[in-house]
């Protein structure tokens, strides 16, 4: 696919002793995989796929609340060009299962809470909200309408959450 330069820059600032604000912007490139390009016995690849390109930014902060508690939050956004997507049902027999979406976007919020519970025990919880949309399909959409302008991107949950419990003892850690 020739040459492509990517970049990323970030900034971190401690406005208060127990807090930090951070920001970053950057670009990225993802080449189509062998499977996406040439397929397999079960899917038809697409040799005309172009590499995905993206731009992103994020702004976040962390705050140590004391007594072993900390919180963090980050807002983020991405813009994609030529995003590679999969459709289970090709538009016509013999056509590929993978396509480039001309333009799409993703934006959201990530939050985390960490607690030191004592005796080496820690707990973490996180929640992420993501909103995605096709902003320009760039082609006639698949029969199921999966790539229609305004539709959410496939396989990207709007809500994700999790908890983790960890324990460590002098030189060992279990998560």
XYZ file of N, CA and C in Angstrom, residues 10-130:
363
model
N 0.870 13.683 22.856
C 0.081 13.751 24.086
C 0.660 14.747 25.063
N -0.155 15.086 26.037
C 0.210 16.043 27.057
C -0.351 15.556 28.380
N 0.422 15.684 29.432
C -0.034 15.315 30.771
C 0.337 16.456 31.711
N -0.590 16.826 32.589
C -0.383 17.960 33.482
C -0.953 17.628 34.849
N -0.217 17.956 35.899
C -0.659 17.753 37.282
C -1.046 19.100 37.883
N -2.320 19.494 37.762
C -2.734 20.786 38.330
C -2.814 20.768 39.859
N -2.990 19.580 40.428
C -3.017 19.405 41.882
C -2.177 18.179 42.203
N -1.631 18.074 43.418
C -0.749 16.944 43.731
C -1.372 15.560 43.503
N -2.659 15.406 43.709
C -3.287 14.081 43.571
C -4.083 13.920 42.285
N -3.902 14.839 41.345
C -4.680 14.765 40.111
C -3.824 14.942 38.882
N -4.331 14.450 37.771
C -3.632 14.573 36.503
C -4.656 14.747 35.402
N -4.372 15.645 34.473
C -5.188 15.851 33.275
C -4.310 15.447 32.098
N -4.905 14.757 31.125
C -4.124 14.319 29.968
C -4.933 14.487 28.694
N -4.224 14.647 27.596
C -4.863 14.784 26.287
C -3.942 14.179 25.244
N -4.528 13.681 24.160
C -3.740 13.103 23.073
C -4.517 13.224 21.774
N -3.785 13.329 20.671
C -4.352 13.303 19.325
C -3.429 12.462 18.469
N -3.963 11.885 17.393
C -3.108 11.092 16.525
C -3.835 10.543 15.320
N -3.067 9.829 14.502
C -3.594 9.184 13.298
C -3.167 7.717 13.312
N -3.812 6.911 12.484
C -3.465 5.492 12.408
C -3.795 4.952 11.021
N -3.201 3.813 10.698
C -3.441 3.098 9.454
C -3.505 1.612 9.780
N -4.469 0.895 9.201
C -4.570 -0.555 9.372
C -4.748 -1.172 7.998
N -3.771 -1.992 7.604
C -3.865 -2.684 6.320
C -4.873 -3.825 6.415
N -5.530 -4.171 5.306
C -6.423 -5.337 5.320
C -5.634 -6.602 5.657
N -6.234 -7.503 6.412
C -5.575 -8.764 6.746
C -5.617 -9.705 5.546
N -4.833 -10.749 5.603
C -4.830 -11.778 4.554
C -6.235 -12.355 4.392
N -6.892 -12.650 5.517
C -8.230 -13.234 5.519
C -9.241 -12.281 4.866
N -9.157 -10.963 5.183
C -10.074 -9.980 4.598
C -9.832 -9.833 3.100
N -8.590 -9.944 2.676
C -8.243 -9.770 1.265
C -8.554 -11.011 0.430
N -8.182 -12.195 0.922
C -8.300 -13.405 0.109
C -9.376 -14.378 0.575
N -9.972 -14.163 1.749
C -11.071 -14.993 2.218
C -10.647 -16.370 2.681
N -11.623 -17.263 2.704
C -11.437 -18.640 3.151
C -12.528 -19.468 2.487
N -12.611 -20.760 2.806
C -13.699 -21.548 2.220
C -15.094 -21.038 2.614
N -15.206 -20.250 3.689
C -16.514 -19.825 4.189
C -16.866 -18.389 3.851
N -15.894 -17.566 3.518
C -16.166 -16.168 3.161
C -15.357 -15.789 1.933
N -15.843 -14.783 1.214
C -15.162 -14.302 0.025
C -14.406 -13.028 0.380
N -13.098 -13.054 0.170
C -12.268 -11.877 0.434
C -12.472 -10.817 -0.627
N -11.835 -9.678 -0.423
C -11.968 -8.556 -1.335
C -10.572 -7.995 -1.610
N -10.021 -8.313 -2.797
C -8.674 -7.855 -3.143
C -8.630 -6.360 -3.415
N -9.776 -5.705 -3.528
C -9.810 -4.264 -3.789
C -9.868 -3.435 -2.501
N -9.789 -4.072 -1.333
C -9.847 -3.321 -0.078
C -8.707 -2.315 0.023
N -9.043 -1.151 0.551
C -8.036 -0.130 0.832
C -7.739 -0.156 2.328
N -6.581 0.301 2.763
C -6.280 0.339 4.194
C -7.191 1.323 4.926
N -7.521 0.978 6.166
C -8.284 1.896 7.020
C -7.371 3.029 7.461
N -7.926 4.219 7.534
C -7.210 5.369 8.085
C -8.079 5.980 9.165
N -7.465 6.496 10.221
C -8.262 7.122 11.284
C -7.515 8.283 11.920
N -8.309 9.173 12.509
C -7.821 10.281 13.337
C -8.547 10.170 14.659
N -7.849 10.440 15.752
C -8.511 10.341 17.051
C -7.991 11.403 18.012
N -8.811 11.675 19.027
C -8.399 12.545 20.124
C -9.031 12.024 21.407
N -8.415 12.362 22.524
C -8.973 12.007 23.826
C -8.513 13.025 24.861
N -9.373 13.249 25.856
C -9.068 14.124 26.984
C -9.576 13.417 28.226
N -8.743 13.349 29.237
C -9.150 12.637 30.445
C -8.474 13.172 31.680
N -8.884 12.608 32.790
C -8.300 13.010 34.051
C -8.342 11.885 35.054
N -7.451 11.971 36.035
C -7.373 10.991 37.116
C -7.288 11.759 38.421
N -7.925 11.216 39.447
C -7.888 11.854 40.753
C -7.737 10.798 41.833
N -6.695 10.942 42.658
C -6.476 10.086 43.814
C -7.314 10.664 44.945
N -8.317 9.927 45.391
C -9.227 10.407 46.417
C -8.701 10.180 47.830
N -7.554 9.514 47.944
C -7.004 9.186 49.252
C -7.623 7.909 49.791
N -7.037 7.386 50.858
C -7.518 6.143 51.478
C -7.664 5.002 50.484
N -6.778 4.981 49.481
C -6.766 3.869 48.535
C -7.831 3.921 47.452
N -8.457 5.074 47.234
C -9.493 5.196 46.202
C -9.026 6.166 45.113
N -9.331 5.828 43.864
C -8.986 6.687 42.735
C -10.068 6.578 41.667
N -10.307 7.666 40.945
C -11.266 7.683 39.844
C -10.586 8.260 38.611
N -11.074 7.854 37.458
C -10.585 8.429 36.205
C -11.729 8.456 35.201
N -11.643 9.379 34.263
C -12.629 9.497 33.190
C -11.919 10.024 31.948
N -12.349 9.542 30.792
C -11.782 9.966 29.513
C -12.898 10.084 28.490
N -12.935 11.201 27.770
C -13.828 11.337 26.616
C -12.963 11.183 25.377
N -13.520 10.588 24.317
C -12.729 10.312 23.127
C -13.593 10.366 21.877
N -12.933 10.534 20.736
C -13.620 10.502 19.441
C -12.643 10.014 18.382
N -13.187 9.311 17.385
C -12.406 8.822 16.251
C -13.191 9.087 14.970
N -12.468 9.356 13.907
C -13.039 9.483 12.565
C -12.303 8.479 11.690
N -13.069 7.681 10.954
C -12.491 6.635 10.113
C -12.736 6.938 8.644
N -11.771 6.572 7.808
C -11.939 6.597 6.355
C -11.575 5.196 5.855
N -12.353 4.687 4.934
C -12.124 3.351 4.362
C -12.126 2.250 5.423
N -12.988 2.368 6.404
C -13.113 1.377 7.477
C -13.516 0.032 6.881
N -12.789 -1.025 7.223
C -13.084 -2.368 6.697
C -14.159 -3.010 7.569
N -15.254 -3.432 6.938
C -16.369 -4.056 7.641
C -16.746 -5.367 6.960
N -17.383 -6.244 7.727
C -17.802 -7.567 7.261
C -19.320 -7.615 7.208
N -19.854 -8.237 6.173
C -21.279 -8.508 6.116
C -21.478 -10.000 5.907
N -22.376 -10.568 6.685
C -22.658 -12.006 6.606
C -23.268 -12.355 5.255
N -24.123 -11.453 4.744
C -24.809 -11.694 3.470
C -24.264 -10.725 2.435
N -23.461 -11.204 1.455
C -22.957 -10.309 0.406
C -24.110 -9.735 -0.417
N -23.908 -8.552 -1.041
C -24.974 -7.936 -1.848
C -25.481 -8.819 -2.978
N -24.600 -9.666 -3.531
C -24.997 -10.583 -4.614
C -24.111 -11.823 -4.517
N -24.587 -12.968 -5.014
C -23.772 -14.183 -4.977
C -22.407 -13.950 -5.622
N -21.356 -14.459 -4.967
C -19.995 -14.326 -5.482
C -19.305 -13.029 -5.122
N -20.052 -12.077 -4.579
C -19.422 -10.824 -4.170
C -18.771 -11.001 -2.802
N -17.823 -10.105 -2.446
C -17.077 -10.277 -1.194
C -17.913 -10.020 0.057
N -17.411 -10.571 1.172
C -18.022 -10.338 2.479
C -17.425 -9.112 3.171
N -16.314 -8.579 2.654
C -15.644 -7.430 3.272
C -15.718 -6.218 2.360
N -15.964 -5.041 2.961
C -16.104 -3.798 2.219
C -15.406 -2.668 2.956
N -15.065 -1.621 2.196
C -14.603 -0.383 2.811
C -15.802 0.546 2.978
N -15.999 1.042 4.193
C -16.989 2.084 4.451
C -16.264 3.408 4.224
N -16.818 4.310 3.433
C -16.111 5.548 3.089
C -15.780 6.367 4.330
N -16.745 6.510 5.250
C -16.485 7.309 6.456
C -17.376 6.846 7.595
N -16.818 6.870 8.801
C -17.568 6.496 10.006
C -16.985 7.255 11.189
N -17.741 7.274 12.285
C -17.260 7.949 13.485
C -17.558 7.113 14.713
N -16.811 7.385 15.773
C -16.991 6.731 17.059
C -16.643 7.761 18.130
N -17.431 7.825 19.188
C -17.150 8.755 20.289
C -17.719 8.165 21.565
N -17.120 8.538 22.683
C -17.650 7.994 23.923
C -16.946 8.480 25.171
N -17.197 7.740 26.250
C -16.699 8.068 27.579
C -16.276 6.784 28.274
N -15.106 6.805 28.903
C -14.625 5.689 29.724
C -14.464 6.190 31.149
N -14.905 5.395 32.120
C -14.736 5.749 33.529
C -14.173 4.551 34.279
N -13.456 4.821 35.377
C -12.907 3.741 36.192
C -12.849 4.188 37.647
N -13.100 3.237 38.536
C -12.981 3.442 39.973
C -12.097 2.330 40.508
N -11.087 2.694 41.302
C -10.187 1.708 41.907
C -10.196 1.903 43.416
N -10.256 0.785 44.135
C -10.285 0.825 45.595
C -9.283 -0.164 46.171
N -8.491 0.281 47.136
C -7.624 -0.614 47.896
C -8.439 -1.019 49.121
N -8.750 -2.309 49.232
C -9.633 -2.791 50.294
C -8.878 -3.219 51.554
N -7.556 -3.242 51.494
C -6.746 -3.647 52.638
C -6.287 -5.082 52.515
N -5.221 -5.417 53.246
C -4.633 -6.761 53.259
C -4.276 -7.258 51.856
N -3.849 -6.324 50.992
C -3.438 -6.684 49.638
C -4.579 -6.855 48.653
N -5.802 -6.631 49.056
C -6.973 -6.811 48.200
C -7.329 -5.484 47.518
N -7.550 -5.531 46.193
C -7.957 -4.351 45.436
C -9.188 -4.681 44.590
N -9.978 -3.666 44.327
C -11.153 -3.813 43.471
C -11.135 -2.700 42.426
N -11.524 -3.047 41.205
C -11.628 -2.070 40.117
C -12.948 -2.275 39.402
N -13.528 -1.181 38.993
C -14.732 -1.237 38.177
C -14.591 -0.239 37.050
N -15.096 -0.597 35.867
C -15.028 0.329 34.738
C -16.324 0.273 33.942
N -16.602 1.385 33.264
C -17.767 1.486 32.395
C -17.367 2.298 31.172
N -17.790 1.853 29.996
C -17.524 2.582 28.754
C -18.812 2.708 27.961
N -19.075 3.917 27.471
C -20.189 4.168 26.556
C -19.574 4.587 25.224
N -20.022 3.972 24.119
C -19.530 4.302 22.785
C -20.713 4.492 21.842
